[in-house]
Amino acid sequence: MVTKEEDCSLPPPATEPSRCYSPSSSTPLAELETVRSLEIVESSFLSPVWLLVIFCVINLLNYMDRGAIASNGVNGSNKSCNDKGKCTPTTGIQGHFNLSNFEDGVLSSSFMVGLLVASPIFASLAKSFDPFRLIGVGLTVWTIAVLGCGSSFAFWFIVLCRMFVGVGEASFISLAAPFIDDNAPQTQKAAWLGLFYMCIPSGVALGYVYGGFVGKHFSWRYAFWGEAVLMAPFAVLGFLMKPLQLKGFSPTNSTMRVRSIEIMASSIHSEISKNDNQLQVGNEIEHDQFEVAIETSKSSYANAVCKSFTQFAKDMKVLCKEKVFLVNVLGYVSYNFVIGAYSYWGPKAGYNIYKMKNADMIFGAVTIICGIVGTLSGGFFLDRVTATIPNAFKLLSGATFLGAIFCFTAFTLKSLYGFIALFALGELLVFATQAPVNYVCLHSVKPSLRPLSMAISTVAIHIFGDVPSSPLVGIVQDHIDSWRKTALILTSILFLAAATWCIGIFINSVDRFNEEETGSESSTRQEQSIQTPRDTLA
């Protein structure tokens, strides 16, 4: 702390360290970490619980949009006529733009394009820009894109808007889970992740109801406009809130540049007050120094973006060497392959095998209830047995194996009620994996790689999981022509997921949540991002 007698404008003697706070490269790392921790604690007016609530609501809105665009009220149908000449009117997006089923399916694919491309980009930018601000940017893009969906005048325009909806969601998917992991109590980390991921099935279900009601009573356009209105306050909050920092990330360059300019301004003001007789010269110096600082700030932003992409390649090499992470993602891909096909083909398979009259409602209700209860139970159970990576793998392999047995047996039964009972138990166990699998993604890599690990996990499970599974299952059904056999073949892949996660139990794993970066890397970042005005202008 600086006393009144000390003059911070003068360098300290060689044998005495400076008592003036100047976060230059010579500042001890321990002192920098202490100051950074104090800044992080005081940076937000939100308690951890409120942060979790806000992120859960945002996640709910994201998946509500997915459910809404798939609902009959919003998606709609083309005009159709029966043999007697009685025709049903066109409804929803498909009817409005007269889309074929293929074109209608492109809407879902276009969303995934934006999501998969943007997820690694946002994860990489988090190393150079404040992650919470990136979420604000992403939610703003999401809000504008959803408004565009409701205002679409052509098919190509709504496809473009759906791509940007995926781009906006990518920032949140990559960065929200690390924030929750940072703020959750040590003994409740998996439970908090379970609460967060519970919003996926409940959000989709809410979207079905919301889209059906709004589309039926008003117009499909109002469904999108309503979503934008609901999301807008959270997009604004991302910019108005004081920036939050992620564990493993040094204070971002943009934040430190602002601080440097503020320090510079106070330093120049003090210098001018001591030299009143040379006020004109002082003003010229002040003007020149601020111009240099502004130019430096602009160029550093451009450099930060360029460095983010070069750093991405280096981080990917490190990530690909993490055996625990790779095994976890491989199991997750197999798991998502089955779940994705269940969600698409499940009602049709149930209708053909058991002649269900309300296959959509039955499969939907079972999935929603089991999704919520199973996801929450998995998180709470992992915390109960102590959340560690080996315990997470035991829960992943055990729950998936038992779930696969129940689901496989369910499709062999001829009784509808027996099928529903066993299939519900199977899905309850299968959904219990959501919190543990994301816990491993977050804790198997060092803190600075967590956003990238979440992004790559998301990309992998979609590209190799649910995206190809639906058409591949369709091909199998075309050749076998038996929904029961097709369902059994699909369900057997869950055993592969359980076996893959079982391998993770025997891998030497270390929880890297508290692992610090190497000294050289950390020092380099601090030297780049924390500079005094005197260092900058030297």
Coordinates of C-alpha atoms in Angstrom, one line a residue:
M1 CA 0.0 0.0 0.0
V2 CA 1.3 3.5 -0.9
T3 CA 1.9 5.9 2.0
K4 CA 1.7 9.7 1.7
E5 CA 5.5 10.0 2.0
E6 CA 6.2 7.7 -0.9
D7 CA 6.5 9.0 -4.5
C8 CA 5.4 6.3 -6.9
S9 CA 6.8 8.3 -9.9
L10 CA 10.4 7.6 -8.7
P11 CA 12.0 4.2 -9.2
P12 CA 12.8 2.4 -5.9
P13 CA 16.3 1.7 -4.8
A14 CA 17.9 -1.4 -6.3
T15 CA 18.1 -3.0 -2.8
E16 CA 14.4 -2.3 -2.0
P17 CA 11.3 -3.5 -3.7
S18 CA 8.7 -0.9 -4.8
R19 CA 5.7 -0.5 -2.5
C20 CA 3.7 1.1 -5.2
Y21 CA 1.3 -1.3 -6.9
S22 CA 2.4 -1.7 -10.4
P23 CA 1.3 -5.0 -12.0
S24 CA 4.3 -5.3 -14.3
S25 CA 6.2 -8.4 -15.2
S26 CA 8.3 -8.0 -12.1
T27 CA 5.3 -8.3 -9.7
P28 CA 5.4 -11.6 -7.8
L29 CA 3.0 -14.1 -9.1
A30 CA 1.5 -14.8 -5.7
E31 CA 0.7 -11.1 -5.3
L32 CA -0.9 -11.0 -8.7
E33 CA -3.1 -14.0 -7.9
T34 CA -4.1 -12.4 -4.6
V35 CA -5.1 -9.2 -6.3
R36 CA -6.9 -11.1 -9.1
S37 CA -8.9 -13.2 -6.6
L38 CA -10.1 -10.1 -4.7
E39 CA -11.1 -8.5 -8.0
I40 CA -13.0 -11.6 -9.1
V41 CA -14.9 -11.8 -5.7
E42 CA -15.9 -8.2 -5.9
S43 CA -16.6 -8.2 -9.7
S44 CA -20.1 -9.4 -9.6
F45 CA -23.3 -8.5 -7.7
L46 CA -24.7 -11.9 -8.4
S47 CA -24.5 -14.7 -5.9
P48 CA -23.5 -18.1 -7.2
V49 CA -27.0 -19.4 -6.8
W50 CA -28.4 -16.5 -8.8
L51 CA -25.8 -17.1 -11.5
L52 CA -27.0 -20.7 -11.7
V53 CA -30.6 -19.6 -11.9
I54 CA -29.9 -17.2 -14.7
F55 CA -27.8 -19.7 -16.7
C56 CA -30.6 -22.3 -16.3
V57 CA -33.2 -19.9 -17.6
I58 CA -31.0 -19.1 -20.6
N59 CA -30.4 -22.8 -21.3
L60 CA -34.2 -23.3 -21.0
L61 CA -34.9 -20.6 -23.6
N62 CA -32.2 -22.0 -25.9
Y63 CA -33.8 -25.5 -26.0
M64 CA -37.3 -24.0 -26.0
D65 CA -36.5 -22.5 -29.4
R66 CA -35.5 -26.0 -30.6
G67 CA -38.8 -27.5 -29.4
A68 CA -40.8 -24.6 -30.8
I69 CA -39.5 -24.8 -34.4
A70 CA -40.2 -28.6 -34.3
S71 CA -43.7 -28.2 -33.0
N72 CA -46.7 -28.6 -35.3
G73 CA -47.9 -25.1 -34.5
V74 CA -44.6 -23.4 -35.8
N75 CA -43.2 -26.0 -38.2
G76 CA -46.7 -26.6 -39.8
S77 CA -47.5 -28.5 -42.9
N78 CA -48.3 -28.1 -46.6
K79 CA -51.7 -28.2 -48.1
S80 CA -53.1 -31.7 -48.5
C81 CA -56.3 -33.0 -50.1
N82 CA -58.0 -36.4 -49.7
D83 CA -59.8 -38.5 -52.3
K84 CA -63.0 -36.6 -51.7
G85 CA -61.4 -33.3 -52.6
K86 CA -61.4 -32.0 -49.1
C87 CA -58.2 -30.0 -48.4
T88 CA -56.5 -28.9 -45.3
P89 CA -55.0 -25.4 -45.3
T90 CA -51.3 -24.7 -45.2
T91 CA -49.8 -24.0 -41.7
G92 CA -46.6 -22.9 -40.1
I93 CA -43.2 -22.4 -41.8
Q94 CA -43.5 -25.3 -44.1
G95 CA -46.9 -24.2 -45.4
H96 CA -46.0 -20.5 -45.6
F97 CA -42.9 -21.1 -47.8
N98 CA -44.3 -24.3 -49.5
L99 CA -41.3 -26.4 -48.4
S100 CA -40.6 -30.0 -49.2
N101 CA -39.7 -32.3 -46.3
F102 CA -36.1 -32.1 -47.3
E103 CA -36.1 -28.3 -47.2
D104 CA -37.9 -28.4 -43.9
G105 CA -35.2 -30.7 -42.6
V106 CA -32.5 -28.2 -43.7
L107 CA -33.8 -25.8 -41.0
S108 CA -32.5 -28.1 -38.3
S109 CA -29.2 -28.8 -40.1
S110 CA -28.6 -25.1 -40.7
F111 CA -28.8 -24.5 -36.9
M112 CA -26.2 -27.2 -36.3
V113 CA -23.9 -25.7 -38.9
G114 CA -23.7 -22.4 -37.0
L115 CA -23.5 -24.2 -33.6
L116 CA -20.6 -26.5 -34.6
V117 CA -18.6 -23.9 -36.4
A118 CA -18.8 -21.2 -33.8
S119 CA -18.3 -23.3 -30.6
P120 CA -14.5 -23.8 -31.0
I121 CA -14.2 -20.1 -32.1
F122 CA -15.9 -18.8 -28.9
A123 CA -13.8 -21.2 -26.8
S124 CA -10.6 -19.9 -28.4
L125 CA -11.6 -16.2 -28.0
A126 CA -12.2 -16.7 -24.3
K127 CA -8.4 -16.7 -23.8
S128 CA -8.2 -13.1 -25.1
F129 CA -11.6 -11.6 -24.3
D130 CA -13.7 -11.7 -21.2
P131 CA -15.8 -14.9 -21.3
F132 CA -18.8 -13.3 -19.7
R133 CA -18.8 -10.6 -22.4
L134 CA -18.6 -13.2 -25.1
I135 CA -21.8 -14.8 -23.7
G136 CA -23.4 -11.3 -24.0
V137 CA -22.3 -11.1 -27.6
G138 CA -23.6 -14.5 -28.4
L139 CA -27.0 -13.9 -26.7
T140 CA -27.3 -10.7 -28.7
V141 CA -26.6 -12.5 -31.9
W142 CA -29.2 -15.2 -30.8
T143 CA -31.8 -12.5 -30.1
I144 CA -31.4 -10.7 -33.4
A145 CA -31.3 -14.0 -35.3
V146 CA -34.5 -15.2 -33.7
L147 CA -36.2 -11.8 -34.5
G148 CA -35.0 -12.4 -38.1
C149 CA -36.6 -15.9 -38.1
G150 CA -40.0 -14.3 -37.2
S151 CA -39.6 -11.7 -39.9
S152 CA -38.4 -14.0 -42.6
F153 CA -39.6 -13.2 -46.2
A154 CA -37.9 -16.1 -48.0
F155 CA -36.7 -19.7 -47.3
W156 CA -33.0 -18.8 -47.8
F157 CA -33.4 -15.9 -45.2
I158 CA -34.8 -18.1 -42.5
V159 CA -32.1 -20.7 -43.1
L160 CA -29.4 -18.0 -42.7
C161 CA -31.1 -16.8 -39.5
R162 CA -31.2 -20.3 -38.1
M163 CA -27.4 -20.5 -38.7
F164 CA -26.9 -17.4 -36.6
V165 CA -29.1 -18.7 -33.9
G166 CA -26.7 -21.6 -33.7
V167 CA -23.8 -19.2 -33.6
G168 CA -25.3 -17.3 -30.7
E169 CA -26.0 -20.4 -28.7
A170 CA -22.4 -21.6 -29.3
S171 CA -21.0 -19.0 -27.0
F172 CA -23.3 -20.0 -24.1
I173 CA -22.8 -23.8 -24.6
S174 CA -19.0 -23.4 -24.5
L175 CA -18.7 -21.0 -21.6
A176 CA -21.7 -21.5 -19.2
A177 CA -20.7 -24.9 -17.8
P178 CA -17.2 -23.7 -16.7
F179 CA -18.7 -20.7 -14.9
I180 CA -21.1 -23.0 -13.1
D181 CA -18.3 -25.4 -12.2
D182 CA -16.3 -22.4 -10.8
N183 CA -19.1 -21.1 -8.6
A184 CA -20.7 -24.4 -7.4
P185 CA -19.9 -25.5 -3.8
Q186 CA -17.2 -28.1 -3.7
T187 CA -19.6 -30.9 -2.6
Q188 CA -22.3 -29.9 -5.1
K189 CA -20.6 -29.5 -8.4
A190 CA -22.2 -32.5 -10.1
A191 CA -25.6 -31.6 -8.7
W192 CA -25.3 -28.0 -10.1
L193 CA -24.4 -29.4 -13.5
G194 CA -27.3 -31.7 -13.3
L195 CA -29.7 -28.8 -12.7
F196 CA -28.2 -27.0 -15.6
Y197 CA -28.5 -29.9 -18.1
M198 CA -32.0 -30.8 -16.8
C199 CA -33.1 -27.7 -18.8
I200 CA -32.4 -29.6 -22.0
P201 CA -35.4 -32.0 -22.0
S202 CA -37.6 -29.6 -20.1
G203 CA -36.8 -26.8 -22.5
V204 CA -37.6 -28.9 -25.6
A205 CA -40.9 -30.0 -24.0
L206 CA -41.8 -26.4 -23.1
G207 CA -41.0 -25.5 -26.7
Y208 CA -43.5 -28.0 -28.0
V209 CA -46.3 -26.6 -25.8
Y210 CA -45.3 -23.0 -26.4
G211 CA -44.9 -23.4 -30.2
G212 CA -48.2 -25.3 -30.5
F213 CA -50.2 -22.7 -28.5
V214 CA -48.7 -19.6 -30.1
G215 CA -48.8 -21.1 -33.6
K216 CA -52.4 -22.2 -33.3
H217 CA -53.8 -19.0 -31.7
F218 CA -51.7 -16.4 -33.3
S219 CA -49.0 -17.1 -35.9
W220 CA -45.7 -19.0 -36.2
R221 CA -43.9 -15.6 -36.4
Y222 CA -45.1 -14.6 -32.9
A223 CA -43.4 -17.6 -31.4
F224 CA -40.0 -16.4 -32.5
W225 CA -40.7 -12.8 -31.6
G226 CA -41.8 -13.9 -28.1
E227 CA -38.5 -15.9 -27.6
A228 CA -36.5 -12.8 -28.6
V229 CA -38.3 -10.7 -26.0
L230 CA -37.7 -13.2 -23.3
M231 CA -33.9 -13.5 -24.1
A232 CA -33.2 -9.8 -24.6
P233 CA -32.8 -8.9 -20.9
F234 CA -30.2 -11.6 -20.5
A235 CA -28.3 -10.4 -23.5
V236 CA -28.2 -6.9 -22.0
L237 CA -27.2 -8.3 -18.6
G238 CA -24.1 -9.8 -20.3
F239 CA -22.9 -6.3 -21.0
L240 CA -24.1 -4.4 -18.0
M241 CA -22.8 -6.8 -15.4
K242 CA -19.2 -6.4 -14.2
P243 CA -17.1 -8.9 -16.0
L244 CA -16.6 -12.3 -14.4
Q245 CA -13.4 -14.3 -14.7
L246 CA -13.0 -18.0 -15.4
K247 CA -10.6 -20.1 -13.3
G248 CA -7.4 -20.6 -15.2
F249 CA -7.7 -17.4 -17.2
S250 CA -5.6 -14.3 -16.4
P251 CA -7.6 -11.1 -16.3
T252 CA -8.4 -10.4 -20.0
N253 CA -6.4 -8.0 -22.0
S254 CA -9.4 -5.7 -22.7
T255 CA -10.1 -5.3 -18.9
M256 CA -6.4 -4.7 -18.1
R257 CA -6.1 -2.1 -21.0
V258 CA -8.9 -0.1 -19.6
R259 CA -7.3 -0.3 -16.2
S260 CA -3.9 0.8 -17.6
I261 CA -5.5 3.8 -19.3
E262 CA -7.1 4.7 -16.0
I263 CA -3.8 4.4 -14.1
M264 CA -2.2 6.4 -16.9
A265 CA -4.8 9.2 -16.5
S266 CA -4.3 9.5 -12.8
S267 CA -0.5 9.4 -13.2
I268 CA -0.6 12.1 -15.8
H269 CA -2.9 14.2 -13.6
S270 CA -0.6 13.9 -10.7
E271 CA 2.4 14.8 -12.8
I272 CA 0.7 17.9 -14.2
S273 CA -0.4 19.1 -10.8
K274 CA 3.3 19.0 -9.7
N275 CA 4.4 21.0 -12.7
D276 CA 1.9 23.8 -12.9
N277 CA 4.5 26.1 -14.4
Q278 CA 4.8 23.8 -17.4
L279 CA 1.1 23.1 -17.9
Q280 CA 1.2 23.6 -21.7
V281 CA 4.0 21.1 -22.1
G282 CA 2.3 18.7 -19.8
N283 CA -0.9 18.8 -21.8
E284 CA 1.0 18.1 -25.0
I285 CA 2.6 15.1 -23.3
E286 CA -0.8 13.9 -22.0
H287 CA -2.4 14.1 -25.5
D288 CA 0.5 12.2 -27.2
Q289 CA 0.5 9.5 -24.5
F290 CA -3.3 8.9 -24.8
E291 CA -3.0 8.7 -28.6
V292 CA -0.3 6.1 -28.3
A293 CA -2.4 4.2 -25.7
I294 CA -5.5 4.2 -27.9
E295 CA -3.5 3.1 -31.0
T296 CA -1.9 0.3 -28.9
S297 CA -5.3 -0.8 -27.6
K298 CA -6.7 -1.0 -31.2
S299 CA -3.8 -3.0 -32.5
S300 CA -3.8 -5.3 -29.5
Y301 CA -7.4 -6.2 -30.1
A302 CA -6.5 -7.3 -33.7
N303 CA -3.5 -9.2 -32.4
A304 CA -5.6 -10.9 -29.8
V305 CA -8.0 -12.3 -32.4
C306 CA -5.1 -13.5 -34.6
K307 CA -3.4 -15.1 -31.6
S308 CA -6.6 -16.8 -30.6
F309 CA -6.7 -18.8 -33.8
T310 CA -3.0 -19.8 -33.7
Q311 CA -3.4 -20.7 -30.0
F312 CA -6.4 -22.9 -31.0
A313 CA -4.2 -25.3 -32.9
K314 CA -1.8 -25.6 -29.9
D315 CA -4.6 -26.2 -27.5
M316 CA -6.1 -28.8 -29.8
K317 CA -2.8 -30.8 -29.7
V318 CA -2.8 -30.7 -25.9
L319 CA -6.5 -31.7 -25.8
C320 CA -6.0 -34.6 -28.1
K321 CA -3.3 -36.0 -25.8
E322 CA -5.7 -36.1 -22.8
K323 CA -6.6 -39.8 -22.7
V324 CA -9.3 -39.3 -20.1
F325 CA -11.0 -36.6 -22.2
L326 CA -10.8 -38.7 -25.4
V327 CA -12.3 -41.8 -23.7
N328 CA -15.1 -39.7 -22.2
V329 CA -16.0 -38.1 -25.6
L330 CA -15.9 -41.4 -27.4
G331 CA -18.3 -42.9 -25.0
Y332 CA -20.5 -39.8 -25.2
V333 CA -20.5 -40.0 -29.0
S334 CA -21.9 -43.6 -28.9
Y335 CA -24.4 -42.6 -26.2
N336 CA -25.6 -39.6 -28.2
F337 CA -25.9 -41.8 -31.4
V338 CA -28.6 -43.8 -29.7
I339 CA -30.4 -40.9 -27.9
G340 CA -30.5 -38.9 -31.1
A341 CA -32.1 -41.8 -33.0
Y342 CA -34.5 -42.5 -30.1
S343 CA -35.8 -38.9 -30.2
Y344 CA -36.4 -39.0 -34.0
W345 CA -37.5 -42.6 -34.7
G346 CA -38.9 -43.6 -31.3
P347 CA -42.5 -42.6 -31.8
K348 CA -42.6 -44.2 -35.2
A349 CA -41.0 -47.4 -33.9
G350 CA -43.4 -47.5 -31.0
Y351 CA -46.4 -47.0 -33.3
N352 CA -45.4 -49.8 -35.7
I353 CA -44.3 -52.3 -33.0
Y354 CA -47.0 -51.8 -30.4
K355 CA -49.7 -49.9 -32.4
M356 CA -49.6 -47.0 -30.1
K357 CA -52.4 -44.5 -30.8
N358 CA -50.6 -41.6 -29.1
A359 CA -47.0 -42.6 -29.7
D360 CA -45.8 -38.9 -29.8
M361 CA -47.4 -38.2 -26.4
I362 CA -46.2 -41.4 -24.8
F363 CA -42.6 -41.2 -25.9
G364 CA -42.6 -37.4 -25.2
A365 CA -43.9 -37.9 -21.6
V366 CA -41.5 -40.7 -20.8
T367 CA -38.5 -38.8 -22.2
I368 CA -39.4 -35.6 -20.4
I369 CA -40.0 -37.2 -17.0
C370 CA -37.1 -39.5 -17.2
G371 CA -34.9 -36.8 -18.6
I372 CA -35.5 -34.4 -15.6
V373 CA -35.5 -37.0 -12.9
G374 CA -32.6 -39.0 -14.3
T375 CA -30.4 -35.9 -15.0
L376 CA -30.9 -34.5 -11.5
S377 CA -30.4 -37.9 -9.8
G378 CA -27.1 -38.5 -11.6
G379 CA -25.7 -35.2 -10.4
F380 CA -26.8 -35.7 -6.8
F381 CA -25.7 -39.3 -6.7
L382 CA -22.2 -38.4 -7.9
D383 CA -21.9 -35.8 -5.3
R384 CA -23.1 -38.2 -2.7
V385 CA -20.4 -40.8 -3.4
T386 CA -17.8 -37.9 -3.8
A387 CA -17.4 -36.4 -7.2
T388 CA -14.1 -37.7 -8.7
I389 CA -13.2 -38.7 -12.3
P390 CA -13.0 -42.4 -11.5
N391 CA -16.4 -42.3 -9.7
A392 CA -17.9 -40.4 -12.6
F393 CA -16.7 -43.1 -15.0
K394 CA -18.1 -45.8 -12.7
L395 CA -21.5 -44.1 -12.7
L396 CA -21.3 -43.5 -16.5
S397 CA -20.5 -47.2 -17.3
G398 CA -22.8 -48.7 -14.7
A399 CA -25.9 -46.6 -15.4
T400 CA -25.5 -46.9 -19.1
F401 CA -25.0 -50.7 -18.9
L402 CA -28.1 -51.2 -16.7
G403 CA -30.1 -48.7 -18.9
A404 CA -29.1 -50.6 -22.0
I405 CA -30.3 -53.9 -20.5
F406 CA -33.7 -52.4 -19.6
C407 CA -34.2 -50.7 -23.0
F408 CA -33.0 -53.8 -24.9
T409 CA -35.4 -56.0 -22.9
A410 CA -38.2 -53.6 -23.4
F411 CA -38.1 -53.9 -27.2
T412 CA -38.3 -57.7 -26.9
L413 CA -41.6 -57.6 -25.0
K414 CA -44.9 -57.9 -26.8
S415 CA -46.9 -56.2 -24.0
L416 CA -47.3 -52.4 -24.4
Y417 CA -47.4 -51.8 -20.7
G418 CA -44.4 -53.9 -20.0
F419 CA -42.5 -52.1 -22.7
I420 CA -43.4 -48.7 -21.2
A421 CA -42.3 -49.7 -17.7
L422 CA -38.9 -51.2 -18.7
F423 CA -38.2 -48.5 -21.3
A424 CA -38.9 -45.8 -18.7
L425 CA -36.5 -47.4 -16.2
G426 CA -33.9 -47.7 -19.0
E427 CA -34.2 -44.0 -20.0
L428 CA -34.1 -43.0 -16.3
L429 CA -30.7 -44.7 -15.9
V430 CA -29.4 -43.5 -19.3
F431 CA -30.2 -39.9 -18.6
A432 CA -28.3 -40.1 -15.3
T433 CA -25.1 -39.7 -17.3
Q434 CA -25.6 -36.1 -18.2
A435 CA -23.9 -34.5 -15.1
P436 CA -21.1 -37.1 -14.8
V437 CA -20.1 -36.9 -18.5
N438 CA -19.8 -33.1 -18.4
Y439 CA -18.0 -33.2 -15.0
V440 CA -15.3 -35.3 -16.6
C441 CA -15.1 -32.9 -19.6
L442 CA -14.5 -30.0 -17.2
H443 CA -12.1 -31.7 -14.7
S444 CA -10.0 -33.8 -17.0
V445 CA -8.3 -30.8 -18.5
K446 CA -6.5 -27.8 -17.0
P447 CA -8.8 -24.8 -16.3
S448 CA -7.8 -22.7 -19.3
L449 CA -8.9 -25.6 -21.6
R450 CA -12.4 -26.1 -20.2
P451 CA -14.3 -23.9 -22.7
L452 CA -12.5 -25.7 -25.6
S453 CA -13.2 -29.1 -24.1
M454 CA -16.9 -28.3 -23.9
A455 CA -16.9 -27.0 -27.4
I456 CA -15.1 -30.0 -28.9
S457 CA -17.3 -32.3 -27.0
T458 CA -20.4 -30.6 -28.4
V459 CA -19.0 -30.7 -31.9
A460 CA -18.0 -34.4 -31.6
I461 CA -21.3 -35.7 -30.2
H462 CA -23.3 -34.0 -33.0
I463 CA -21.1 -34.7 -36.0
F464 CA -20.5 -38.3 -35.1
G465 CA -23.5 -38.9 -32.9
D466 CA -27.1 -37.7 -33.4
V467 CA -26.6 -36.1 -36.8
P468 CA -25.7 -39.3 -38.8
S469 CA -27.7 -41.7 -36.5
S470 CA -31.2 -40.9 -37.8
P471 CA -30.4 -41.4 -41.6
L472 CA -28.3 -44.5 -40.8
V473 CA -31.1 -46.1 -38.7
G474 CA -33.5 -45.3 -41.6
I475 CA -31.2 -47.2 -44.0
V476 CA -31.1 -50.2 -41.6
Q477 CA -34.9 -50.2 -41.4
D478 CA -35.2 -50.0 -45.2
H479 CA -33.1 -53.2 -45.5
I480 CA -34.5 -55.1 -42.5
D481 CA -38.1 -53.9 -42.7
S482 CA -38.6 -54.7 -39.0
W483 CA -38.8 -51.9 -36.5
R484 CA -38.3 -54.3 -33.5
K485 CA -35.0 -55.6 -35.0
T486 CA -33.9 -52.1 -35.9
A487 CA -34.6 -50.8 -32.4
L488 CA -32.7 -53.7 -30.9
I489 CA -29.6 -53.1 -33.1
L490 CA -29.7 -49.4 -32.2
T491 CA -30.1 -50.1 -28.5
S492 CA -27.1 -52.5 -28.5
I493 CA -24.8 -49.5 -29.2
L494 CA -25.4 -48.4 -25.6
F495 CA -23.4 -51.4 -24.5
L496 CA -20.5 -50.0 -26.6
A497 CA -20.9 -46.6 -24.8
A498 CA -20.8 -48.4 -21.4
A499 CA -17.7 -50.4 -22.4
T500 CA -15.9 -47.3 -23.5
W501 CA -16.6 -45.4 -20.3
C502 CA -15.6 -48.5 -18.3
I503 CA -12.1 -48.1 -19.8
G504 CA -11.9 -44.7 -18.2
I505 CA -12.1 -46.3 -14.8
F506 CA -8.7 -47.9 -15.3
I507 CA -6.9 -44.9 -16.8
N508 CA -4.7 -43.0 -14.4
S509 CA -6.7 -39.8 -14.1
V510 CA -6.0 -36.6 -12.2
D511 CA -8.6 -34.0 -11.3
R512 CA -7.0 -30.9 -12.9
F513 CA -9.5 -28.3 -11.6
N514 CA -6.9 -26.7 -9.3
E515 CA -4.0 -27.2 -11.6
E516 CA -2.2 -23.9 -12.5
E517 CA -0.6 -23.1 -15.8
T518 CA 3.1 -23.5 -16.2
G519 CA 5.2 -20.7 -14.8
S520 CA 6.6 -19.5 -18.1
E521 CA 3.2 -19.5 -19.8
S522 CA 1.5 -17.7 -16.9
S523 CA 4.3 -15.2 -16.7
T524 CA 4.1 -14.5 -20.4
R525 CA 0.4 -13.8 -20.3
Q526 CA 0.8 -11.6 -17.3
E527 CA 3.5 -9.6 -19.1
Q528 CA 1.3 -9.3 -22.2
S529 CA -1.9 -8.4 -20.4
I530 CA -0.8 -6.5 -17.3
Q531 CA 1.4 -3.6 -18.2
T532 CA 1.8 -0.2 -16.6
P533 CA 1.5 2.9 -18.7
R534 CA 5.2 3.5 -18.3
D535 CA 5.9 0.0 -19.8
T536 CA 3.5 0.5 -22.6
L537 CA 5.0 3.8 -23.7
A538 CA 8.6 2.8 -23.3

